[in-house]
Amino acid sequence: MSVFSRVRLFRRTACVVTALSLVAAVTSCSPVSSGASESSDPGTGGWPLTMKHQFGETTISSKPERIVVTGTTDTDVLLALGEKPVAFPQWIKEWEHGVGPWSVDALGDSNPTLLQFGELDFEDIAAANPELILATGTQLSAEDYDKLNGLAPTLAPVAGYSDAYLVPWDTRAVQVGEAVGKKNQAEQLVSEAKAGFTSAMQAHPEWQGLTAVTVISMNGQFGVYAPTDNRGRFMDALGFKATDSAKDLVGGKFWAALSEERLDLLDSADVIVVLEGNTAAQEAFAKSSTFQRLAAVREGRIVEVKDQDTVMAMSASTVTSIPYALERLVPAIEKAVKD
């Protein structure tokens, strides 16, 4: 049985439809039953609910109906749980509906306000009349948090991480689920996404112990992602370990800039994942003589991800984008390792 057959079998059993088939199946699959009551999740102790985060704690007095998301990926989790936020950032301008293809069906005919990505527009957030602000995936200052919390109860990223982007995807998913009274359902979604990694890893024992590094070209600058960033965690979940050079470069950040002259540091990896979801990035890597001379490039040990949606699915690493990314990246990784 192939890796995708095993993943499909698991998802059919747990969620009726296949998660690694068509995008429509991915986005329509939800553990929320149509007749479930708001208090049916045994993982929530009821309202009011007090949750801790990096700026202290927030009390949510009742089940929030109008939810505003300020981060980039928590909308996926909400939609998978059957919750439709009234406003969230338009992370990728090409996404007409503000979400990736894996979440379009779950969004349905909802008409949310699409906030500007990259900065907090407090006026637009206030205009959405929020009852809860999910800033769980937003790098906040204490001042920004206070402003948001003045508009509505605000949940900041969990404590203990130097950057919101370094909070593990599964931790954030459960945090979001708990905030809307659906912690157990969120944990189930996390388990299903992790099962995809497990199936792929079990089908490829040859990947265990190999090293991988994920790189990007953005705004004319090359960069390498941290092992603790979503992209690094994605490869780790498939059995690939981070290179020492990548660890040293990023330090405690989620990524680090890398000059063309130092691209040779990438050559210590068994596999290089190259995120080039736009023409500018593709041209940057193609024109870099240093990159083209790398042994991994010459030997075909690279995974070139040129489809923007797949790049973002890996980057987001949410409960619904992970199956989408696995379906497209596992075959490419198989080719890179085989070559």
XYZ file of C-alpha atoms in Angstrom:
339
model
C 0.000 0.000 0.000
C 1.428 3.417 -1.000
C 1.915 6.308 1.397
C -1.051 8.163 -0.041
C -3.273 5.094 0.142
C -2.477 4.713 3.839
C -3.138 8.390 4.517
C -6.432 8.218 2.626
C -7.493 5.143 4.543
C -6.786 6.870 7.854
C -8.679 9.990 6.873
C -11.675 8.066 5.543
C -11.947 6.305 8.871
C -11.513 9.458 10.956
C -13.266 12.041 8.824
C -15.322 10.247 6.145
C -13.645 11.889 3.175
C -10.133 11.592 1.850
C -7.823 14.358 2.996
C -5.136 13.799 0.413
C -7.415 13.626 -2.592
C -8.953 16.659 -4.251
C -8.677 20.057 -2.635
C -12.442 20.126 -2.229
C -12.264 17.032 -0.100
C -9.552 18.539 2.034
C -11.461 21.701 2.737
C -14.883 20.141 3.210
C -13.703 17.584 5.755
C -14.586 18.781 9.228
C -14.885 17.044 12.561
C -17.718 19.385 13.557
C -21.056 17.594 13.372
C -23.968 19.610 12.049
C -26.026 19.136 15.193
C -23.309 19.616 17.802
C -24.002 22.092 20.570
C -21.540 24.849 21.360
C -20.657 23.234 24.699
C -20.357 19.657 23.434
C -16.562 19.552 23.329
C -15.431 17.858 26.558
C -12.013 19.499 26.178
C -13.458 22.855 27.253
C -14.532 23.548 30.788
C -17.149 26.067 29.682
C -17.421 29.829 29.841
C -15.967 32.093 31.025
C -12.655 30.712 29.804
C -9.275 32.080 30.907
C -6.225 31.378 28.754
C -2.582 32.226 29.366
C -0.276 33.729 26.738
C 2.928 35.739 26.396
C 1.398 38.925 27.856
C -0.420 37.301 30.750
C -3.904 35.902 30.417
C -7.177 36.665 28.701
C -10.673 35.831 29.875
C -13.273 35.059 27.228
C -16.634 35.534 28.906
C -18.833 33.613 26.449
C -18.691 31.734 23.175
C -17.368 34.337 20.683
C -19.396 34.797 17.516
C -17.480 37.629 15.873
C -13.826 36.598 15.651
C -11.066 38.666 14.069
C -7.773 37.006 13.150
C -4.649 39.148 12.845
C -2.161 36.377 12.004
C -1.547 34.441 8.824
C -2.656 30.864 9.424
C -5.168 30.616 12.256
C -8.039 31.235 9.852
C -7.447 27.722 8.475
C -7.935 26.212 11.921
C -11.095 28.191 12.609
C -12.624 27.193 9.298
C -11.735 23.539 9.844
C -13.572 23.786 13.166
C -16.652 25.249 11.516
C -15.990 28.808 12.712
C -15.991 31.672 10.207
C -14.048 34.774 11.267
C -15.483 38.144 10.322
C -12.063 39.555 9.390
C -8.558 38.253 8.700
C -5.476 39.351 6.695
C -5.194 38.742 2.970
C -1.837 37.012 3.328
C -1.374 36.339 -0.399
C -2.757 38.942 -2.789
C -3.526 36.318 -5.438
C -5.898 34.566 -3.031
C -9.151 36.270 -3.975
C -10.968 34.949 -0.924
C -8.059 35.484 1.445
C -7.403 31.779 2.075
C -5.531 28.991 0.309
C -7.334 26.454 -1.913
C -7.488 23.997 0.987
C -9.821 26.360 2.888
C -11.943 27.905 0.130
C -14.815 25.432 0.418
C -14.914 25.748 4.206
C -15.155 29.531 3.843
C -18.228 29.035 1.674
C -20.288 32.128 0.939
C -18.920 33.989 3.942
C -17.943 37.570 3.160
C -15.233 38.518 5.682
C -13.322 41.770 5.766
C -9.855 41.172 4.321
C -7.366 43.088 6.410
C -4.073 44.425 5.115
C -1.270 41.937 5.660
C 1.910 43.051 7.416
C 0.577 45.693 9.770
C -2.172 46.070 12.318
C -4.922 48.414 11.138
C -6.684 49.092 14.415
C -9.478 51.059 12.739
C -10.389 48.197 10.405
C -10.170 45.709 13.256
C -12.451 47.869 15.407
C -14.874 48.287 12.500
C -15.306 44.504 12.401
C -16.890 44.744 15.867
C -14.953 41.777 17.284
C -15.905 39.733 20.327
C -12.539 37.965 20.239
C -9.260 38.879 18.539
C -6.967 35.981 17.736
C -3.449 37.394 17.566
C -1.974 33.965 18.233
C 0.142 34.071 15.089
C 1.149 37.727 15.230
C 4.447 39.154 16.424
C 3.139 41.701 18.899
C 4.622 44.445 20.991
C 3.145 45.018 24.423
C 1.728 48.301 23.127
C 0.021 46.587 20.179
C -1.425 43.961 22.487
C -2.844 46.608 24.814
C -4.475 48.399 21.879
C -6.050 45.202 20.571
C -7.154 44.109 24.003
C -8.845 47.481 24.382
C -11.016 46.632 21.391
C -11.946 43.101 22.456
C -10.492 40.226 24.495
C -7.262 39.368 22.661
C -5.370 36.100 22.683
C -1.642 36.616 22.070
C 0.888 33.901 21.098
C 1.684 31.275 23.704
C 4.539 32.151 26.022
C 8.051 30.787 25.720
C 8.924 31.596 22.101
C 11.091 34.461 20.859
C 9.002 34.853 17.706
C 5.359 34.073 16.958
C 6.492 32.277 13.805
C 8.422 29.788 15.941
C 5.351 28.561 17.823
C 4.754 24.971 16.601
C 1.782 24.654 14.276
C 0.120 22.024 16.444
C 0.431 24.160 19.586
C -1.210 27.086 17.827
C -3.999 24.917 16.441
C -4.925 23.641 19.891
C -4.721 27.175 21.326
C -7.158 28.416 18.672
C -9.474 25.465 19.225
C -9.557 26.047 22.965
C -10.398 29.722 22.474
C -13.605 28.844 20.618
C -14.590 25.947 22.873
C -13.400 23.213 20.537
C -10.075 22.101 21.969
C -10.703 18.378 21.558
C -11.795 18.823 17.961
C -8.640 20.823 17.273
C -6.544 18.063 18.836
C -8.256 15.557 16.534
C -7.422 17.668 13.489
C -3.804 17.843 14.641
C -3.684 14.057 15.039
C -5.031 13.551 11.527
C -2.450 15.928 10.017
C 0.353 14.208 11.929
C -0.838 10.841 10.621
C 0.037 12.036 7.126
C 3.618 12.696 8.200
C 3.800 9.331 9.942
C 2.589 7.452 6.871
C 5.061 9.218 4.608
C 7.931 8.634 7.016
C 7.100 4.943 7.436
C 6.967 4.532 3.663
C 10.436 6.083 3.318
C 12.820 4.686 5.922
C 15.665 5.799 3.663
C 14.901 9.401 4.623
C 15.657 8.870 8.277
C 18.891 10.562 9.285
C 19.301 12.535 6.062
C 19.663 16.299 6.336
C 17.608 18.990 4.640
C 17.570 22.758 4.462
C 14.827 25.030 3.105
C 15.762 28.225 1.278
C 13.988 31.097 -0.409
C 14.686 34.199 -2.450
C 12.531 37.133 -1.429
C 12.829 40.751 -2.490
C 16.248 40.046 -3.983
C 17.599 38.425 -0.825
C 18.381 34.742 -0.304
C 17.377 33.267 3.022
C 17.411 30.020 4.968
C 14.677 28.902 7.348
C 15.201 27.735 10.902
C 14.731 24.078 11.864
C 12.076 25.346 14.286
C 10.177 27.309 11.638
C 7.148 25.587 10.052
C 9.201 24.686 6.984
C 11.936 23.131 9.084
C 9.392 21.281 11.214
C 7.735 19.971 8.052
C 10.928 18.291 6.881
C 11.749 17.088 10.382
C 8.358 15.376 10.561
C 9.363 13.418 7.453
C 12.589 12.228 9.068
C 15.020 14.857 7.776
C 17.294 16.613 10.236
C 18.549 20.163 10.056
C 22.115 20.942 9.069
C 24.454 22.440 11.631
C 25.097 25.366 9.301
C 21.386 26.223 9.192
C 21.162 26.090 12.975
C 24.164 28.388 13.321
C 22.882 30.858 10.726
C 19.407 31.435 12.139
C 20.234 31.460 15.834
C 16.970 32.113 17.650
C 15.122 33.554 14.641
C 12.762 31.848 12.204
C 14.973 32.651 9.211
C 18.268 34.305 8.305
C 19.457 36.217 5.264
C 22.197 34.559 3.258
C 24.440 36.340 0.784
C 25.078 34.687 -2.560
C 28.725 34.221 -1.615
C 27.654 32.082 1.368
C 25.200 29.861 -0.497
C 27.944 27.241 -0.392
C 26.878 26.612 3.219
C 23.805 24.879 1.822
C 25.905 22.132 0.292
C 26.183 20.270 3.575
C 22.557 19.183 3.191
C 21.508 15.914 1.575
C 18.422 17.658 0.177
C 17.759 21.340 -0.489
C 14.136 22.489 -0.641
C 13.958 25.594 -2.823
C 10.849 27.716 -2.402
C 10.425 29.747 -5.567
C 6.727 30.444 -5.914
C 7.144 33.429 -8.207
C 9.121 34.377 -11.303
C 11.533 36.637 -9.426
C 12.564 33.857 -7.052
C 12.950 31.360 -9.886
C 15.180 33.766 -11.789
C 17.274 34.534 -8.707
C 18.209 30.892 -8.158
C 18.641 30.220 -11.881
C 21.035 33.170 -12.278
C 23.091 32.468 -9.177
C 26.321 30.844 -10.307
C 27.141 29.919 -6.709
C 23.844 28.104 -6.266
C 24.110 26.334 -9.611
C 27.587 25.024 -8.695
C 26.355 23.326 -5.514
C 26.795 19.566 -5.563
C 23.174 19.103 -4.501
C 22.012 21.095 -7.517
C 24.299 19.332 -9.976
C 23.258 15.922 -8.620
C 19.539 16.687 -8.608
C 19.185 16.568 -4.815
C 16.925 19.598 -4.742
C 13.165 19.991 -4.442
C 12.114 22.999 -6.489
C 8.698 24.196 -5.339
C 7.489 26.573 -8.039
C 3.763 26.474 -7.362
C 2.880 29.321 -5.019
C 0.020 27.469 -3.355
C 2.316 24.557 -2.473
C 4.948 26.968 -1.167
C 2.338 28.569 1.061
C 0.846 25.229 2.130
C 4.225 24.167 3.484
C 4.894 27.591 4.957
C 1.528 27.736 6.703
C 1.607 24.134 7.929
C -1.943 24.153 9.227
C -4.233 21.212 9.873
C -5.650 21.559 6.355
C -2.639 22.843 4.399
C -0.373 19.998 5.563
C -2.283 17.286 3.642
C -2.266 19.559 0.575
C 1.504 20.055 0.867
C 2.259 16.379 1.531
C 0.392 15.244 -1.560
C 2.525 17.514 -3.726
C 5.891 17.485 -1.969
C 6.371 13.818 -1.088
C 6.713 12.755 -4.772
C 9.193 15.587 -5.372
C 11.252 14.559 -2.329
C 11.195 10.946 -3.518
C 12.694 12.059 -6.821
C 15.355 14.194 -5.159
C 16.496 11.406 -2.846
C 16.325 8.752 -5.556
C 18.439 10.863 -7.895
